[in-house]
Amino acid sequence: MTEIDAFGREVRAFLKRELSDEIRDAVDRSCSIFVHPSIALAWQRKLADKGWLAPMWPRAHGGAEWPSEKIVVFEIEAGLAGAPLLPAAGLSYLGPALIAYGDDAQKARFLPRILSGEDYWCQGYSEPGAGSDLAAVQCGARLEGDHYIVNGSKLWTTHAHHANRIFCLVRTSKDGKPQHGISFLLVDMDAPGVSVQPIITVAGDHEVNQVFFDDVRAPRANLVGREGQGWEIAKYILEFERGSFVMSGRMRRKLQHIRARARASGTRADSTRNAINRRLTGIEVDLCALERAERRVMARRDGGHAIGAESALLKLQLSEIMQSLDEAGMQILGPRALVDPPPAYAGGHAQSNNATPGAEIVSSYLADRAISIYGGTNEVLRGIVARHILGL
Amino acid sequence: MAFAELAANDEQRALCETARRYLKNACPPNLARAGADPLASESWRRLADLGWLALPISEARGGLGGEPLTLALLMTEIGRALEPKHFLASAVLGGVVLDHCGDTPIVRELIATAITGERLLAVALYEPGAGYEERRIDAVAEGVSERWHVSGEKALVLGAPDADIFIIPAKTVQGETAIFAIEASAPGLGLTTHCGVDGLSCADIALTNAPAQLLCGSSAYTALAAALDAGTLAVCWEAVGIMRSLIELTASHLEARTQFGRRLAEFQVLQHRMSEMYLECYRAECLSIAALEAAGAELPTRMRALSSAKALVGRAARFVGQQAVQLHGGMGVSAEHIVSHYFRRLTAIDALFGNSDHHLSLLQALDESPRMSAAPSRRRSRARRRRQA
């Protein structure tokens, strides 16, 4: 047995032992890829105990420092088994950014608290006037002595209502190109002047928020990198955001669930069943391509290549497959797709066991429209492919 | 194709670079639809010197035993050049069938002359009305001692009009499938030639008591399946080569051409179309890599990988071909432009060895077999039973 096969076996044994029904059911019922922090942090602790947390971080900072091959194997097995995605804002976005751009004090202060789950971060990028076009951020920070004074607001902030800290793109200068006046600032959510207003999404879910800053004071020591370096750091993180998710295992689990539901709808005409099965087979082919693409892109990361535009290829594929699966699920539900899912299914923290069968499919269908929007809309990503890969 | 991603060794890189240089000089794309194939006769033997004709045949049988990756890389160059046209039919399909036949004097002789380029082979995979079902064989072979005669019909045999030897599956009177060799000049053999949509010629074959030599008895299906698999993988990689060329050509066209006072490359709708073409090609590459790696795997794994690849390559080939024509505008639909020839070849590649619908059907059949039901579904149905109770 090769080393990687042995690792795969170890991962499966670990998942079988440690992944409780409670966690798995919460993941399966969640219409969002991010589950409630209580579920995600419970899983995070188990991985931390095993020494399997933060696979992309260097060992010196408490990460597992795995080669891509191991990351891919782990993520595919974990996704297939129904393990939750870990809180990404700290582990996948801010962590790598602090390791690359933070000073020693910031690393020493924040990295251990991300790993332990003491800090739960959210990402303050988008604003009312800046969606995909992040260079347009207006939320301002002006230096007064040893503090930045922050005024403005952030929109679509995932889990801001759970988070105790937020990392923000703020405008520290209005001179020159818009990108050059952006800085990367860490703010405490319990600082005076921070307020969070829920945004209920189309799925009936409270996952995202608007965060308001009203003369909020953030210590100067919370500036990551230099003033004006925020754009560069944000781009660095966006590559992680789009490229660090190995999602094919999770997609395959979803496909299996939808296949099972298709089989369970026993009263259909043969022609309908055949059409549904053909549709799912077609999606599975695309899923196989995504699995290979993830390995291809991750292997390039090992080779020291900047992933950059290739992460856009992964996100385009992921969003198309996810939305196709949801659509197939809705077709399979037939008339039951009429029923609005109960709120218990939104927000990833289901309490109720007596919802209409298939409620999770309707919830996913509604919620997953966001996948082709967040982290750069698919239109923005196609522009990136055209510009950076095709040179147009 | 980036070598790094395919872990090609130095030898394979060298072969690939030689192929590109050679094909560029020796075979400028032949744009006349029914024109002569520059590599049809004498120059075919030069491919033997390059070692290409020996690649699909194992070392034990006198070939080079090329790894699937080597052949894949060569096919991308052949796709790019649209030449040599007989390579797939004779060297890949013919070579692989012979490689799986028993080690008899006639098989040895045919392998030797195929490797030196003296003789072109054509393999009859399908019969009229059988679609893509290579196992539907009605042709019959009657043998008295070592003298065999074959009667029946074969459809759309690739490379047949130029072939010297036909490789023909037929049923014996005992109902067993066997593979035979029949000389092009044999009595009782009639050809109806077709010009392919890709400009390649093929032919229907009618056989009436044509004298034949037995190549392979008990392992006939294995040999045919191996040829079919090798051919399928080869055209996947050929398509990758063509799609890459089309994307490069189309990108250059958008950069060069100005309309409404702007370069075409500046129009977002065209940029996005190009991104979609690139992504389809990228997916096709991904599954062609997966099929390559599964080439030595057990049957269900290999079949699933190959059918997934061909289903996606077929779809990608159609999309990239059509959009390259669309983005070239009037030039794209002109027979004088290379884009229309690439488009024709991609159209043919979807139709070869099972189009995308056919391979989706094969995959669907695999998915619908009960052993595929996975753990989560069992869990779900338990939950459902509980609810109903």
PDB file of C-alpha atoms in Angstrom, chain A residues 24-25 28 253 256-257 259-261 263-264 274 277-278 281-282 284-286 288-289 292-293 295-297 300 310 313 316-317 320 357 360 379 382-383 385-386 389-392, chain B residues 1 5 244 247 251 254-255 265 271-272 274-276 278-279 282-283 285-287 289-290 293 304 308 311-312 315 357 360-361 363-364 367-368 373-374 376-377 379-380 384 387:
ATOM      1  CA  ARG A  24     -23.366  14.691  10.040  1.00  0.00           C
ATOM      2  CA  ASP A  25     -27.091  15.290  10.183  1.00  0.00           C
ATOM      3  CA  ASP A  28     -26.860  17.205   5.560  1.00  0.00           C
ATOM      4  CA  ARG A 253     -22.395  13.142  -1.193  1.00  0.00           C
ATOM      5  CA  GLN A 256     -25.772  10.359  -3.703  1.00  0.00           C
ATOM      6  CA  HIS A 257     -28.568  11.879  -1.664  1.00  0.00           C
ATOM      7  CA  ARG A 259     -29.959   9.751  -6.461  1.00  0.00           C
ATOM      8  CA  ALA A 260     -31.439   8.107  -3.396  1.00  0.00           C
ATOM      9  CA  ARG A 261     -34.380  10.462  -3.492  1.00  0.00           C
ATOM     10  CA  ARG A 263     -34.931   6.035  -6.472  1.00  0.00           C
ATOM     11  CA  ALA A 264     -37.379   6.572  -3.638  1.00  0.00           C
ATOM     12  CA  ASN A 274     -34.957   7.844 -17.361  1.00  0.00           C
ATOM     13  CA  ASN A 277     -31.175   9.486 -14.300  1.00  0.00           C
ATOM     14  CA  ARG A 278     -29.664  10.789 -17.521  1.00  0.00           C
ATOM     15  CA  THR A 281     -25.310  10.937 -15.000  1.00  0.00           C
ATOM     16  CA  GLY A 282     -24.436  14.047 -16.963  1.00  0.00           C
ATOM     17  CA  GLU A 284     -21.647  13.147 -12.440  1.00  0.00           C
ATOM     18  CA  VAL A 285     -19.410  13.417 -15.502  1.00  0.00           C
ATOM     19  CA  ASP A 286     -18.869  17.088 -14.727  1.00  0.00           C
ATOM     20  CA  CYS A 288     -15.529  13.694 -12.174  1.00  0.00           C
ATOM     21  CA  ALA A 289     -13.929  16.511 -14.139  1.00  0.00           C
ATOM     22  CA  ARG A 292      -9.524  15.895 -11.376  1.00  0.00           C
ATOM     23  CA  ALA A 293      -9.366  19.661 -11.762  1.00  0.00           C
ATOM     24  CA  ARG A 295      -6.068  17.695  -7.987  1.00  0.00           C
ATOM     25  CA  ARG A 296      -4.542  19.448 -10.987  1.00  0.00           C
ATOM     26  CA  VAL A 297      -4.815  22.891  -9.436  1.00  0.00           C
ATOM     27  CA  ARG A 300       0.357  23.209  -9.240  1.00  0.00           C
ATOM     28  CA  GLU A 310      -6.962  28.758 -12.077  1.00  0.00           C
ATOM     29  CA  LEU A 313     -11.870  27.585 -13.046  1.00  0.00           C
ATOM     30  CA  LEU A 316     -16.940  28.143 -11.989  1.00  0.00           C
ATOM     31  CA  GLN A 317     -17.174  24.363 -12.099  1.00  0.00           C
ATOM     32  CA  GLU A 320     -22.368  25.081 -11.995  1.00  0.00           C
ATOM     33  CA  PRO A 357     -39.440  15.335   3.048  1.00  0.00           C
ATOM     34  CA  GLU A 360     -33.511  20.456   2.401  1.00  0.00           C
ATOM     35  CA  GLU A 379     -19.201  36.766 -14.768  1.00  0.00           C
ATOM     36  CA  ARG A 382     -15.025  34.458 -16.679  1.00  0.00           C
ATOM     37  CA  GLY A 383     -13.429  37.857 -17.101  1.00  0.00           C
ATOM     38  CA  VAL A 385     -10.060  33.567 -17.157  1.00  0.00           C
ATOM     39  CA  ALA A 386     -10.238  35.643 -20.329  1.00  0.00           C
ATOM     40  CA  ILE A 389      -5.302  32.737 -18.852  1.00  0.00           C
ATOM     41  CA  LEU A 390      -6.254  33.613 -22.420  1.00  0.00           C
ATOM     42  CA  GLY A 391      -4.546  37.008 -22.408  1.00  0.00           C
ATOM     43  CA  LEU A 392      -7.516  38.821 -23.969  1.00  0.00           C
TER      44      LEU A 392
ATOM     45  CA  MET B   1      -0.511  20.748 -22.920  1.00  0.00           C
ATOM     46  CA  GLU B   5       0.855  18.294 -15.237  1.00  0.00           C
ATOM     47  CA  ARG B 244      -6.225  23.870 -27.734  1.00  0.00           C
ATOM     48  CA  ILE B 247      -8.714  28.321 -28.664  1.00  0.00           C
ATOM     49  CA  ALA B 251      -7.912  34.250 -29.269  1.00  0.00           C
ATOM     50  CA  LEU B 254     -10.142  38.333 -31.528  1.00  0.00           C
ATOM     51  CA  GLU B 255      -6.927  40.260 -30.871  1.00  0.00           C
ATOM     52  CA  ALA B 265     -11.068  40.952 -27.756  1.00  0.00           C
ATOM     53  CA  GLN B 271     -14.297  37.215 -23.659  1.00  0.00           C
ATOM     54  CA  HIS B 272     -16.833  35.205 -21.702  1.00  0.00           C
ATOM     55  CA  MET B 274     -13.755  32.260 -24.851  1.00  0.00           C
ATOM     56  CA  SER B 275     -13.649  31.515 -21.114  1.00  0.00           C
ATOM     57  CA  GLU B 276     -16.415  28.972 -21.536  1.00  0.00           C
ATOM     58  CA  TYR B 278     -11.412  27.203 -22.286  1.00  0.00           C
ATOM     59  CA  LEU B 279     -13.291  25.707 -19.345  1.00  0.00           C
ATOM     60  CA  TYR B 282     -10.004  22.134 -19.419  1.00  0.00           C
ATOM     61  CA  ARG B 283     -12.695  19.717 -18.239  1.00  0.00           C
ATOM     62  CA  GLU B 285      -8.357  17.497 -20.428  1.00  0.00           C
ATOM     63  CA  CYS B 286      -9.090  16.611 -16.809  1.00  0.00           C
ATOM     64  CA  LEU B 287     -11.136  13.566 -17.734  1.00  0.00           C
ATOM     65  CA  ILE B 289      -5.954  12.578 -17.842  1.00  0.00           C
ATOM     66  CA  ALA B 290      -8.172  10.487 -15.554  1.00  0.00           C
ATOM     67  CA  GLU B 293      -4.410   6.951 -15.500  1.00  0.00           C
ATOM     68  CA  ARG B 304     -16.253   4.454 -16.174  1.00  0.00           C
ATOM     69  CA  SER B 308     -16.836   9.789 -18.720  1.00  0.00           C
ATOM     70  CA  ALA B 311     -18.916  11.739 -23.082  1.00  0.00           C
ATOM     71  CA  LEU B 312     -17.351  14.994 -21.973  1.00  0.00           C
ATOM     72  CA  ARG B 315     -19.689  17.582 -25.706  1.00  0.00           C
ATOM     73  CA  ASP B 357     -25.140  10.283 -25.695  1.00  0.00           C
ATOM     74  CA  LEU B 360     -23.792   8.697 -21.081  1.00  0.00           C
ATOM     75  CA  SER B 361     -26.066   5.696 -21.630  1.00  0.00           C
ATOM     76  CA  LEU B 363     -22.562   5.345 -17.578  1.00  0.00           C
ATOM     77  CA  GLN B 364     -26.244   5.489 -16.752  1.00  0.00           C
ATOM     78  CA  ASP B 367     -25.239   3.936 -12.157  1.00  0.00           C
ATOM     79  CA  GLU B 368     -28.535   2.094 -12.248  1.00  0.00           C
ATOM     80  CA  SER B 373     -26.185   2.408  -4.108  1.00  0.00           C
ATOM     81  CA  ALA B 374     -23.998   3.998  -1.502  1.00  0.00           C
ATOM     82  CA  PRO B 376     -25.878   7.592   2.613  1.00  0.00           C
ATOM     83  CA  SER B 377     -28.774   6.380   0.511  1.00  0.00           C
ATOM     84  CA  ARG B 379     -29.295   5.670   5.738  1.00  0.00           C
ATOM     85  CA  ARG B 380     -31.849   7.882   4.078  1.00  0.00           C
ATOM     86  CA  ARG B 384     -37.904   7.342   5.445  1.00  0.00           C
ATOM     87  CA  ARG B 387     -41.197   8.375   9.160  1.00  0.00           C
TER      88      ARG B 387
END
